XYZ file of C-alpha atoms in Angstrom:
178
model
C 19.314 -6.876 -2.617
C 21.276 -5.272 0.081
C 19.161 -4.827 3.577
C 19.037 -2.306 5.674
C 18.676 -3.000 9.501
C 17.428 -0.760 12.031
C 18.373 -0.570 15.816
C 15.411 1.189 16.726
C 11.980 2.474 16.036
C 10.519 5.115 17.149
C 6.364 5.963 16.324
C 5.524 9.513 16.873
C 2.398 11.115 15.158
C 1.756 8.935 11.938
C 5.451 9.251 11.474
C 7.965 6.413 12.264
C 11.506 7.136 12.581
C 14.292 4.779 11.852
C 18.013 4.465 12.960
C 20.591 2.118 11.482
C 23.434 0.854 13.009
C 25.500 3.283 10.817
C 23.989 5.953 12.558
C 21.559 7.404 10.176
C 18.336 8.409 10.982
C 15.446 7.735 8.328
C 11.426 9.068 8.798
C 9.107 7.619 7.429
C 4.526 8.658 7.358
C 2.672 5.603 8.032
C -0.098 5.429 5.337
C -3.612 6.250 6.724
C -6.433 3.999 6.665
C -8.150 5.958 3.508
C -5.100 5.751 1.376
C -4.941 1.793 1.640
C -8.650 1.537 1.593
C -8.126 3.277 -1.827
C -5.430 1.078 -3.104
C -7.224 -2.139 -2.439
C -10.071 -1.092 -3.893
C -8.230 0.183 -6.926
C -6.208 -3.259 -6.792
C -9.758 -4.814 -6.954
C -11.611 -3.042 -9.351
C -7.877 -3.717 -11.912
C -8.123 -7.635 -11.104
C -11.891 -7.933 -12.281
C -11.345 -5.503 -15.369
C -8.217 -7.883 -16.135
C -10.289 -11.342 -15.018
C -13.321 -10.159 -17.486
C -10.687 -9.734 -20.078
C -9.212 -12.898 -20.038
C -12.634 -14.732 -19.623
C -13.751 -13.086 -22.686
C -10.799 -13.452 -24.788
C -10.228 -17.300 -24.096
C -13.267 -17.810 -23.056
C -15.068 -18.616 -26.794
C -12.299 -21.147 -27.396
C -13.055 -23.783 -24.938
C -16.161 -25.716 -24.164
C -16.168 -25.820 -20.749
C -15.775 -22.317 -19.230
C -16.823 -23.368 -15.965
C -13.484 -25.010 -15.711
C -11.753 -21.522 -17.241
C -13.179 -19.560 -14.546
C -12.234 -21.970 -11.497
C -8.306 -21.664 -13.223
C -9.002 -17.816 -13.768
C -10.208 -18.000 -10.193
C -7.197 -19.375 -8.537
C -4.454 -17.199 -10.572
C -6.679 -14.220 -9.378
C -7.145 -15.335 -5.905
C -2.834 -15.396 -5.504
C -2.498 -12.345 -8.065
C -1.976 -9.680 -5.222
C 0.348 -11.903 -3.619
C 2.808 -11.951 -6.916
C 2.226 -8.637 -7.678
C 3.221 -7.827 -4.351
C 6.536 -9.773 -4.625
C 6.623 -8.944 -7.778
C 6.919 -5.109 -7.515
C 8.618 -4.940 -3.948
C 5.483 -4.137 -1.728
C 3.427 -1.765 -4.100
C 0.514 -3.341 -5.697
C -1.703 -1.229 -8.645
C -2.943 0.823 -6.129
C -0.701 1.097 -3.735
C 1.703 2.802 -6.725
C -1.026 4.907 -8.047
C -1.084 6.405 -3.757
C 2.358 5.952 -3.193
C 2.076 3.833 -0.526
C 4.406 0.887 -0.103
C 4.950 -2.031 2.167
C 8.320 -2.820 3.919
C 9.909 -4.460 7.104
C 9.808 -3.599 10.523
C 13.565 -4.796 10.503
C 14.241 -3.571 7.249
C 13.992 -1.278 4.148
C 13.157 -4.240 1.828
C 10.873 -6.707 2.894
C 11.041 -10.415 1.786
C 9.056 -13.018 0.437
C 8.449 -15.206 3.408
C 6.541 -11.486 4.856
C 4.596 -10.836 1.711
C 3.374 -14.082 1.654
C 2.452 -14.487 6.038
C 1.012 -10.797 5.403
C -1.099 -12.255 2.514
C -2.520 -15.609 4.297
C -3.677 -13.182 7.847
C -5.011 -10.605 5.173
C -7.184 -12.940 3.474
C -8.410 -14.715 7.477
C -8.756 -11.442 8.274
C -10.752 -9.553 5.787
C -13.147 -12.355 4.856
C -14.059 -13.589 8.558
C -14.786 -9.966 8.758
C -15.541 -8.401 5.678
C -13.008 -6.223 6.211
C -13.409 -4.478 9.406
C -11.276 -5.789 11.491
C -8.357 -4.622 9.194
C -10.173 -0.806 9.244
C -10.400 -1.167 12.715
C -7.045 -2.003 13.395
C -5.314 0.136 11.198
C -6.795 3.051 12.623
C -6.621 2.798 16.107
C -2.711 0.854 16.174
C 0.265 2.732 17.122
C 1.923 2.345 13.386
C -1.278 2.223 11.848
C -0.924 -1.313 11.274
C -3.702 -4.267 10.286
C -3.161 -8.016 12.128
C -1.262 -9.170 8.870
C 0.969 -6.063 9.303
C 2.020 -7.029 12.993
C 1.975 -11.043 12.017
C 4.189 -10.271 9.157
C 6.577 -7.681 10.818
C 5.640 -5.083 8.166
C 4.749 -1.468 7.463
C 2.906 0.585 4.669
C 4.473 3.849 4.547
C 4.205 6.689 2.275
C 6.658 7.115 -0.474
C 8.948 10.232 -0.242
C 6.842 12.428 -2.441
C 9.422 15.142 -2.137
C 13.870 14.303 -1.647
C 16.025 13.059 -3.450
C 16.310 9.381 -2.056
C 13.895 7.117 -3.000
C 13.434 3.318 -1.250
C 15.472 2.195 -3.494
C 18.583 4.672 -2.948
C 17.914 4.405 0.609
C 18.288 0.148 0.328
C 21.747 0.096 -1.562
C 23.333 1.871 1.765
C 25.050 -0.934 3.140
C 28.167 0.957 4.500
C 28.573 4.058 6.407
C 30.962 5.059 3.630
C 28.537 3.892 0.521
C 26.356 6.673 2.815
């Protein structure tokens, strides 16, 4: 993947603006506390649906499904993390909002800030059962939780309207490809 870098940032409103060193100028809206409220729960409610599936499909062929659930366990407790990696920032619910995660110092973010993002996210929601994150996301400048700031990241809303997506926007890497 081709990254884009930014030279500056600039936070007015819920909307961030970006400009590259090519000289183009890029806004994006900062996704409100409801809307990723609404995709994690929505992530949630699609990782027990799946983890009751699996437990009661394999779950009559073994003797032991203490052990089952302990292995079900562990691929469920890094599941958001691959799906996150996996599908470029947008988990179940973060598609189904259009809400998607990226860099502070570019359009695509990397593996190294999904995963920091994940580790805070999980200190952070479970010392606090999740306030902390509510908290901070709604009173920060960029709207951003702890793991957002540790990580260097942003959820922004997907262009629901344009015709450049992330994706277009990502594949710039010249001012002439522009």
């Amino acid at each position: 993947l081709k990254y884009v870098t930014f030279t500056s940032i600039i936070k007015m409103g819920n909307k961030v603006y970006f400009e590259t060193p090519q000289g183009v100028k890029m806004q994006f809206e900062t996704a409100g506390v409801i809307s990723r409220i609404l995709a994690f729960i929505i992530d949630y409610i699609c990782y027990y649906l799946l983890f009751l599936l699996l437990l009661s499909l394999f779950g009559d062929f073994l003797d032991d499904v203490e052990w089952l659930m302990v292995l079900i366990g562990i691929v469920f407790f890094f599941l958001p993390l691959i799906l996150e990696i996996g599908t470029k920032g947008q988990s179940i619910g973060k598609k189904l909002l259009r809400i998607q995660v990226i860099s502070n110092y570019s359009l695509q973010a990397d593996n190294t800030l999904y995963f920091s993002r994940f580790v805070v996210k999980i200190i952070e929601i479970f010392l606090t059962i999740g306030l902390l994150p509510i908290v901070a996301i709604g009173f920060s400048e960029r709207g951003r939780s702890f793991a957002d700031y540790f990580a260097g990241a942003l959820v922004v809303v997907k262009s629901k309207t344009g015709r450049f997506n992330l994706q277009d926007l990502t594949e710039i890497a010249t001012k002439e490809s522009y």
